[in-house]
């Protein structure tokens, strides 16, 4: 309630009390004129007036009237008449009973009235909250939700001015016909502290908007008259609306990103398809020439062999590019087969033959290792990323080791080089998409995708990929594949 309302209320009570007293005096006058002679009847008449006043106006008015009624009753109707004394003790009892009845009945009727007023107010608040929540549910995604919420609050709660601060956007939105021109700093402060503030008359309220205890904004409302509970509910609804809009935005961005990845992967599929036809023709031609070695001169055969090998490499690269883009788009399709790890590693290493010259590259594994179920194409792709890195990031003559062993119920494959290695603090970062160490940028070609894709492949197999080894020594990548109990 505002100061004006309170001041008006005090004058109203005084005026109504005076009117109440006047009614009591009127009843007294009528009775004295001889229309009513019996004191009991007069007493009941006073009681009815007091009850009527309590029901119509309130407790204060009824108390004022009942006190005057007691005085009149005593003075005019209880012997000795015309004096404020009472001769008969029985009349004392009657007077006290009258006063007590008047006060208790006034109090009860006033309480019932207050409860009715409160119930009406609650109902009105509930209706306003309902209309606000309905508007909030129907927000237009094309406009900022904060702006719409400020407008809806002003409409539903008849607020002359509303200002809403959305911390995530850093914007203040306004609603209502009036304005709160100097409120911005206060809104930001309340959003920061998470503590409500109001002016002395509670005419302007500034409340924090919190979600899970975390302030996400604040709202200032001028001339809002509602209970603390309703205000709390209102602010919670605004918080939910802001958060809902934020999650919807994130979801639509993620969906857009997913669609773009899918589009990329489809495009790559199409390009790969286009590549495959000429590659198959070249391969067919080179195979046919090489199948009859006597038909061509030795130098032509040598060139044909190069063409044949490079066609194989190109085909492998095209297939890999397609698989990698599929993994990027979250479409990893794992087709597991039982594999003998040492021979599998030897085969993968052999595909690097031309780049291994002058380097000792070995596969170290016991021959009786159990077979493991995995997708040979995908795991070969992952291991190839690690071998490719080892060849790129360690000196050309330094050795490269591939090891395989069963450790803690999983097949552990390690790719170990003797380059500069990767410092501890970057051992997780290098698995992020497009992350490349500063030392590699500009000196070694690459996109920063290899390790990310390799880890995704291992994850799709229920395994893991991480970096081990002492810091300062060469890189040691450890792939772990779960053993699924197949033996060849
Ligand atoms: P891409 O593999 O996509 O062609 P890339 O090799 O740069 O490019 P990743 O394989 O993801 O990308 O490697 C990320 C970064 O981690 C590399 O840029 C490099 O700085 C570092 N790195 C990876 N392997 C090694 C290694 N064996 N030794 C030293 N640094 C490495
Ligand atoms: Mg790489």
Tab-separated table of N, CA, C and O in Angstrom, residues 363-402:
chain	number	residue	atom	x	y	z
A	363	UNK	N	56.779	-53.174	-35.065
A	363	UNK	CA	55.570	-53.550	-34.322
A	363	UNK	C	56.013	-54.537	-33.256
A	363	UNK	O	56.612	-55.568	-33.562
A	364	UNK	N	55.783	-54.218	-31.989
A	364	UNK	CA	56.222	-55.101	-30.901
A	364	UNK	C	54.996	-55.661	-30.202
A	364	UNK	O	54.235	-54.918	-29.596
A	365	UNK	N	54.778	-56.966	-30.369
A	365	UNK	CA	53.623	-57.587	-29.716
A	365	UNK	C	53.834	-59.084	-29.650
A	365	UNK	O	54.461	-59.659	-30.545
A	366	UNK	N	53.331	-59.694	-28.580
A	366	UNK	CA	53.392	-61.151	-28.470
A	366	UNK	C	52.450	-61.734	-29.515
A	366	UNK	O	51.383	-61.165	-29.778
A	367	UNK	N	52.850	-62.860	-30.112
A	367	UNK	CA	52.047	-63.420	-31.205
A	367	UNK	C	50.724	-64.013	-30.735
A	367	UNK	O	49.777	-64.103	-31.501
A	368	UNK	N	50.711	-64.431	-29.430
A	368	UNK	CA	49.489	-65.113	-28.954
A	368	UNK	C	48.491	-64.144	-28.309
A	368	UNK	O	47.702	-64.539	-27.454
A	369	UNK	N	48.531	-62.939	-28.741
A	369	UNK	CA	47.559	-61.992	-28.194
A	369	UNK	C	46.144	-62.393	-28.586
A	369	UNK	O	45.939	-62.918	-29.683
A	370	UNK	N	45.171	-62.149	-27.717
A	370	UNK	CA	43.796	-62.523	-28.090
A	370	UNK	C	43.297	-61.660	-29.240
A	370	UNK	O	43.751	-60.514	-29.402
A	371	UNK	N	42.383	-62.219	-30.011
A	371	UNK	CA	41.783	-61.421	-31.096
A	371	UNK	C	40.851	-60.395	-30.471
A	371	UNK	O	40.319	-60.597	-29.383
A	372	UNK	N	40.693	-59.278	-31.165
A	372	UNK	CA	39.832	-58.222	-30.630
A	372	UNK	C	38.794	-57.875	-31.688
A	372	UNK	O	39.085	-57.862	-32.881
A	373	UNK	N	37.578	-57.562	-31.210
A	373	UNK	CA	36.506	-57.174	-32.134
A	373	UNK	C	36.549	-55.677	-32.352
A	373	UNK	O	36.392	-54.914	-31.398
A	374	UNK	N	36.794	-55.253	-33.571
A	374	UNK	CA	36.683	-53.822	-33.879
A	374	UNK	C	36.474	-53.642	-35.369
A	374	UNK	O	36.602	-54.591	-36.146
A	375	UNK	N	36.152	-52.402	-35.761
A	375	UNK	CA	35.966	-52.092	-37.175
A	375	UNK	C	37.348	-51.820	-37.765
A	375	UNK	O	37.972	-50.799	-37.441
A	376	UNK	N	37.868	-52.724	-38.607
A	376	UNK	CA	39.263	-52.567	-39.057
A	376	UNK	C	39.494	-51.269	-39.835
A	376	UNK	O	40.549	-50.654	-39.702
A	377	UNK	N	38.501	-50.842	-40.610
A	377	UNK	CA	38.676	-49.601	-41.385
A	377	UNK	C	38.810	-48.416	-40.452
A	377	UNK	O	39.680	-47.556	-40.627
A	378	UNK	N	37.910	-48.370	-39.445
A	378	UNK	CA	37.915	-47.214	-38.551
A	378	UNK	C	39.160	-47.187	-37.671
A	378	UNK	O	39.804	-46.145	-37.523
A	379	UNK	N	39.513	-48.339	-37.078
A	379	UNK	CA	40.686	-48.345	-36.185
A	379	UNK	C	41.949	-48.099	-37.019
A	379	UNK	O	42.870	-47.405	-36.580
A	380	UNK	N	41.974	-48.603	-38.265
A	380	UNK	CA	43.134	-48.314	-39.132
A	380	UNK	C	43.208	-46.806	-39.367
A	380	UNK	O	44.292	-46.218	-39.345
A	381	UNK	N	42.064	-46.188	-39.543
A	381	UNK	CA	42.018	-44.739	-39.755
A	381	UNK	C	42.581	-44.002	-38.536
A	381	UNK	O	43.374	-43.067	-38.661
A	382	UNK	N	42.186	-44.489	-37.327
A	382	UNK	CA	42.666	-43.848	-36.092
A	382	UNK	C	44.173	-44.036	-35.951
A	382	UNK	O	44.913	-43.082	-35.689
A	383	UNK	N	44.642	-45.286	-36.150
A	383	UNK	CA	46.077	-45.558	-35.977
A	383	UNK	C	46.877	-44.778	-37.025
A	383	UNK	O	47.962	-44.259	-36.739
A	384	UNK	N	46.312	-44.667	-38.221
A	384	UNK	CA	47.009	-43.926	-39.278
A	384	UNK	C	47.197	-42.455	-38.887
A	384	UNK	O	48.211	-41.856	-39.208
A	385	UNK	N	46.205	-41.878	-38.177
A	385	UNK	CA	46.366	-40.480	-37.733
A	385	UNK	C	47.571	-40.364	-36.801
A	385	UNK	O	48.343	-39.417	-36.884
A	386	UNK	N	47.729	-41.383	-35.931
A	386	UNK	CA	48.826	-41.327	-34.956
A	386	UNK	C	50.176	-41.546	-35.640
A	386	UNK	O	51.155	-40.880	-35.325
A	387	UNK	N	50.204	-42.483	-36.601
A	387	UNK	CA	51.461	-42.720	-37.320
A	387	UNK	C	51.804	-41.480	-38.151
A	387	UNK	O	52.947	-41.020	-38.170
A	388	UNK	N	50.783	-40.917	-38.801
A	388	UNK	CA	50.989	-39.715	-39.613
A	388	UNK	C	51.580	-38.597	-38.752
A	388	UNK	O	52.544	-37.928	-39.135
A	389	UNK	N	51.025	-38.419	-37.532
A	389	UNK	CA	51.541	-37.395	-36.629
A	389	UNK	C	52.987	-37.695	-36.243
A	389	UNK	O	53.846	-36.808	-36.254
A	390	UNK	N	53.244	-38.977	-35.886
A	390	UNK	CA	54.606	-39.339	-35.468
A	390	UNK	C	55.589	-39.003	-36.585
A	390	UNK	O	56.673	-38.469	-36.340
A	391	UNK	N	55.200	-39.293	-37.839
A	391	UNK	CA	56.106	-39.024	-38.964
A	391	UNK	C	56.259	-37.519	-39.175
A	391	UNK	O	57.329	-37.044	-39.549
A	392	UNK	N	55.164	-36.758	-38.910
A	392	UNK	CA	55.222	-35.309	-39.145
A	392	UNK	C	55.987	-34.581	-38.037
A	392	UNK	O	56.673	-33.606	-38.284
A	393	UNK	N	55.798	-35.058	-36.796
A	393	UNK	CA	56.314	-34.273	-35.665
A	393	UNK	C	57.553	-34.864	-34.988
A	393	UNK	O	57.868	-34.486	-33.869
A	394	UNK	N	58.246	-35.822	-35.622
A	394	UNK	CA	59.515	-36.304	-35.046
A	394	UNK	C	60.555	-36.328	-36.163
A	394	UNK	O	60.211	-36.401	-37.348
A	395	UNK	N	61.859	-36.233	-35.798
A	395	UNK	CA	62.907	-36.151	-36.836
A	395	UNK	C	62.843	-37.348	-37.788
A	395	UNK	O	62.523	-38.469	-37.363
A	396	UNK	N	63.192	-37.149	-39.085
A	396	UNK	CA	63.008	-38.201	-40.105
A	396	UNK	C	63.752	-39.500	-39.809
A	396	UNK	O	63.280	-40.573	-40.161
A	397	UNK	N	64.888	-39.396	-39.091
A	397	UNK	CA	65.644	-40.630	-38.879
A	397	UNK	C	65.323	-41.309	-37.540
A	397	UNK	O	65.797	-42.399	-37.257
A	398	UNK	N	64.474	-40.662	-36.715
A	398	UNK	CA	64.202	-41.223	-35.375
A	398	UNK	C	63.264	-42.428	-35.481
A	398	UNK	O	62.416	-42.485	-36.373
A	399	UNK	N	63.408	-43.408	-34.558
A	399	UNK	CA	62.589	-44.626	-34.660
A	399	UNK	C	61.127	-44.418	-34.259
A	399	UNK	O	60.814	-43.509	-33.503
A	400	UNK	N	60.300	-45.301	-34.811
A	400	UNK	CA	58.857	-45.270	-34.491
A	400	UNK	C	58.453	-46.661	-34.034
A	400	UNK	O	58.800	-47.650	-34.673
A	401	UNK	N	57.752	-46.725	-32.863
A	401	UNK	CA	57.385	-48.052	-32.345
A	401	UNK	C	55.875	-48.163	-32.184
A	401	UNK	O	55.221	-47.231	-31.712
A	402	UNK	N	55.361	-49.324	-32.619
A	402	UNK	CA	53.949	-49.635	-32.368
A	402	UNK	C	53.940	-50.845	-31.447
A	402	UNK	O	54.581	-51.855	-31.770
